Amino acid sequence: MDLKNTIRDVPDFPKKSIIFKDITTLLKNPEALSYAAEELYNLAKNKKITKVAGIESRGFILGGLLAEKLKAGFVPIRKPGKLPAEVISESYSLEYGTDSIEIHKDAIIPGDIVLLHDDLLATGGTMEAAIKLVEKLGGKVAQISFLIELNFLNGREKLKNYEVHSLIQYDAE
Ligand code: AMP
């Protein structure tokens, strides 16, 4: 199945000169959704994953499906101010300025074997911050998976000490 064909490029969203990789066209296609979930599951099924942590918000969709398939728990990593109970935060750099993400303090316990999932790897800043959150709580990051990887932004370099997988790659914009 050619998953790349199911991704829609949206130029100049959310701002000028960004080509947004829209995964809603993959998600609404039953064969593509099932194929993507199965492929990601096969990569992780022998890792003894106890928690899947998905990054807001597009990482929640396949992350949730994966957690169920792996018989693991699901943990949301969210933008500031969204999680209701006690959190820890981690900041990361953007092209201009910084952003941060949060996780509930009790979401991961020492000994948890964690699969981190997001829809897309660009510069890797978001995932690097997510790794720090999981490790601060005592979790072991066993695998990191993405639907899409933008190779030309070298995000993988930031994640080089981890096992990283993506189902769809782009070598140029
Ligand atoms: P980064 O921290 O640079 O790796 O950015 C990854 C995060 O930004 C992911 O949560 C993506 O959903 C989002 N993102 C970055 N670039 C794009 C893009 N071209 N299309 C869709 N989402 C993107």
Short mmCIF file of N, CA and C in Angstrom, two decimals, residues 94-154:
data_model
loop_
_atom_site.label_atom_id
_atom_site.label_comp_id
_atom_site.label_asym_id
_atom_site.label_seq_id
_atom_site.Cartn_x
_atom_site.Cartn_y
_atom_site.Cartn_z
N LEU A 94 11.75 26.78 19.03
CA LEU A 94 11.10 26.84 17.72
C LEU A 94 11.96 27.75 16.85
N GLU A 95 11.58 27.90 15.60
CA GLU A 95 12.32 28.80 14.72
C GLU A 95 12.41 30.20 15.36
N TYR A 96 11.28 30.67 15.88
CA TYR A 96 11.28 31.93 16.62
C TYR A 96 10.68 31.65 17.99
N GLY A 97 11.51 31.75 19.05
CA GLY A 97 11.00 31.58 20.41
C GLY A 97 11.01 30.15 20.91
N THR A 98 10.22 29.90 21.95
CA THR A 98 10.17 28.56 22.54
C THR A 98 8.73 28.13 22.75
N ASP A 99 8.56 26.83 22.96
CA ASP A 99 7.25 26.28 23.27
C ASP A 99 7.47 25.25 24.37
N SER A 100 6.40 24.74 24.96
CA SER A 100 6.62 23.66 25.92
C SER A 100 5.49 22.64 25.87
N ILE A 101 5.78 21.47 26.42
CA ILE A 101 4.80 20.39 26.48
C ILE A 101 4.81 19.83 27.91
N GLU A 102 3.71 19.18 28.26
CA GLU A 102 3.53 18.71 29.63
C GLU A 102 3.03 17.26 29.66
N ILE A 103 3.31 16.62 30.79
CA ILE A 103 2.82 15.25 31.02
C ILE A 103 2.38 15.17 32.49
N HIS A 104 1.36 14.40 32.76
CA HIS A 104 0.97 14.20 34.16
C HIS A 104 2.10 13.48 34.90
N LYS A 105 2.36 13.97 36.13
CA LYS A 105 3.45 13.40 36.94
C LYS A 105 3.30 11.91 37.19
N ASP A 106 2.04 11.45 37.27
CA ASP A 106 1.83 10.03 37.58
C ASP A 106 1.52 9.19 36.33
N ALA A 107 1.78 9.78 35.13
CA ALA A 107 1.42 9.06 33.90
C ALA A 107 2.38 7.91 33.60
N ILE A 108 3.64 8.11 33.99
CA ILE A 108 4.67 7.09 33.76
C ILE A 108 5.26 6.74 35.12
N ILE A 109 5.50 5.46 35.35
CA ILE A 109 6.16 5.07 36.60
C ILE A 109 7.50 4.42 36.27
N PRO A 110 8.46 4.50 37.21
CA PRO A 110 9.76 3.89 36.93
C PRO A 110 9.58 2.43 36.50
N GLY A 111 10.27 2.05 35.45
CA GLY A 111 10.14 0.68 34.93
C GLY A 111 9.23 0.60 33.72
N ASP A 112 8.42 1.65 33.48
CA ASP A 112 7.60 1.64 32.27
C ASP A 112 8.48 1.59 31.02
N ILE A 113 8.05 0.80 30.05
CA ILE A 113 8.75 0.71 28.76
C ILE A 113 7.86 1.44 27.76
N VAL A 114 8.39 2.54 27.23
CA VAL A 114 7.54 3.51 26.55
C VAL A 114 7.81 3.59 25.06
N LEU A 115 6.71 3.61 24.31
CA LEU A 115 6.76 3.92 22.87
C LEU A 115 6.25 5.34 22.73
N LEU A 116 7.08 6.23 22.16
CA LEU A 116 6.65 7.60 21.91
C LEU A 116 6.17 7.69 20.47
N HIS A 117 5.02 8.35 20.26
CA HIS A 117 4.48 8.45 18.90
C HIS A 117 4.00 9.86 18.58
N ASP A 118 4.34 10.32 17.37
CA ASP A 118 3.76 11.57 16.86
C ASP A 118 3.50 11.40 15.36
N ASP A 119 2.73 12.32 14.79
CA ASP A 119 2.41 12.17 13.37
C ASP A 119 3.60 12.46 12.48
N LEU A 120 4.45 13.43 12.89
CA LEU A 120 5.47 13.90 11.94
C LEU A 120 6.75 14.33 12.65
N LEU A 121 7.89 13.91 12.10
CA LEU A 121 9.20 14.36 12.58
C LEU A 121 9.71 15.46 11.65
N ALA A 122 9.86 16.66 12.20
CA ALA A 122 10.43 17.77 11.41
C ALA A 122 11.83 18.04 11.96
N THR A 123 12.00 19.04 12.85
CA THR A 123 13.34 19.32 13.40
C THR A 123 13.69 18.39 14.56
N GLY A 124 12.69 17.73 15.14
CA GLY A 124 12.94 16.82 16.25
C GLY A 124 12.84 17.47 17.63
N GLY A 125 12.64 18.78 17.67
CA GLY A 125 12.59 19.49 18.96
C GLY A 125 11.47 19.01 19.87
N THR A 126 10.31 18.79 19.28
CA THR A 126 9.16 18.35 20.09
C THR A 126 9.43 16.97 20.68
N MET A 127 9.93 16.06 19.87
CA MET A 127 10.16 14.70 20.36
C MET A 127 11.29 14.66 21.38
N GLU A 128 12.30 15.51 21.18
CA GLU A 128 13.40 15.55 22.15
C GLU A 128 12.86 15.97 23.54
N ALA A 129 11.96 16.92 23.54
CA ALA A 129 11.35 17.37 24.82
C ALA A 129 10.49 16.25 25.41
N ALA A 130 9.78 15.53 24.55
CA ALA A 130 8.92 14.43 25.02
C ALA A 130 9.75 13.32 25.66
N ILE A 131 10.91 13.03 25.07
CA ILE A 131 11.81 12.01 25.64
C ILE A 131 12.22 12.43 27.05
N LYS A 132 12.57 13.71 27.21
CA LYS A 132 13.01 14.19 28.53
C LYS A 132 11.90 14.03 29.56
N LEU A 133 10.66 14.30 29.17
CA LEU A 133 9.54 14.16 30.11
C LEU A 133 9.42 12.71 30.58
N VAL A 134 9.46 11.79 29.62
CA VAL A 134 9.30 10.36 29.95
C VAL A 134 10.46 9.90 30.84
N GLU A 135 11.67 10.30 30.50
CA GLU A 135 12.85 9.84 31.26
C GLU A 135 12.89 10.46 32.65
N LYS A 136 12.42 11.72 32.78
CA LYS A 136 12.38 12.35 34.12
C LYS A 136 11.47 11.58 35.06
N LEU A 137 10.46 10.93 34.50
CA LEU A 137 9.53 10.16 35.34
C LEU A 137 9.99 8.72 35.53
N GLY A 138 11.13 8.37 34.96
CA GLY A 138 11.68 7.02 35.17
C GLY A 138 11.32 6.02 34.10
N GLY A 139 10.70 6.48 33.02
CA GLY A 139 10.35 5.57 31.93
C GLY A 139 11.54 5.31 31.02
N LYS A 140 11.52 4.14 30.36
CA LYS A 140 12.58 3.83 29.39
C LYS A 140 11.96 3.96 28.00
N VAL A 141 12.58 4.80 27.16
CA VAL A 141 12.06 4.98 25.80
C VAL A 141 12.59 3.84 24.92
N ALA A 142 11.72 2.91 24.58
CA ALA A 142 12.15 1.72 23.83
C ALA A 142 12.06 1.92 22.33
N GLN A 143 11.18 2.83 21.90
CA GLN A 143 11.02 3.09 20.46
C GLN A 143 10.30 4.42 20.27
N ILE A 144 10.61 5.05 19.13
CA ILE A 144 9.93 6.29 18.75
C ILE A 144 9.41 6.09 17.34
N SER A 145 8.10 6.36 17.13
CA SER A 145 7.58 6.17 15.78
C SER A 145 6.80 7.38 15.29
N PHE A 146 6.85 7.58 13.99
CA PHE A 146 6.15 8.67 13.32
C PHE A 146 5.48 8.09 12.08
N LEU A 147 4.40 8.73 11.66
CA LEU A 147 3.86 8.40 10.34
C LEU A 147 4.79 8.97 9.28
N ILE A 148 5.21 10.23 9.48
CA ILE A 148 5.94 10.97 8.44
C ILE A 148 7.25 11.51 8.99
N GLU A 149 8.28 11.46 8.13
CA GLU A 149 9.58 12.06 8.49
C GLU A 149 10.03 12.98 7.36
N LEU A 150 10.38 14.22 7.72
CA LEU A 150 10.92 15.16 6.73
C LEU A 150 12.45 15.05 6.82
N ASN A 151 13.01 14.17 5.99
CA ASN A 151 14.44 13.85 6.07
C ASN A 151 15.34 15.08 5.99
N PHE A 152 14.93 16.05 5.16
CA PHE A 152 15.78 17.21 4.89
C PHE A 152 15.92 18.14 6.09
N LEU A 153 15.15 17.92 7.16
CA LEU A 153 15.30 18.75 8.37
C LEU A 153 16.17 18.07 9.44
N ASN A 154 16.63 16.85 9.14
CA ASN A 154 17.58 16.13 10.01
C ASN A 154 17.13 15.95 11.46
#
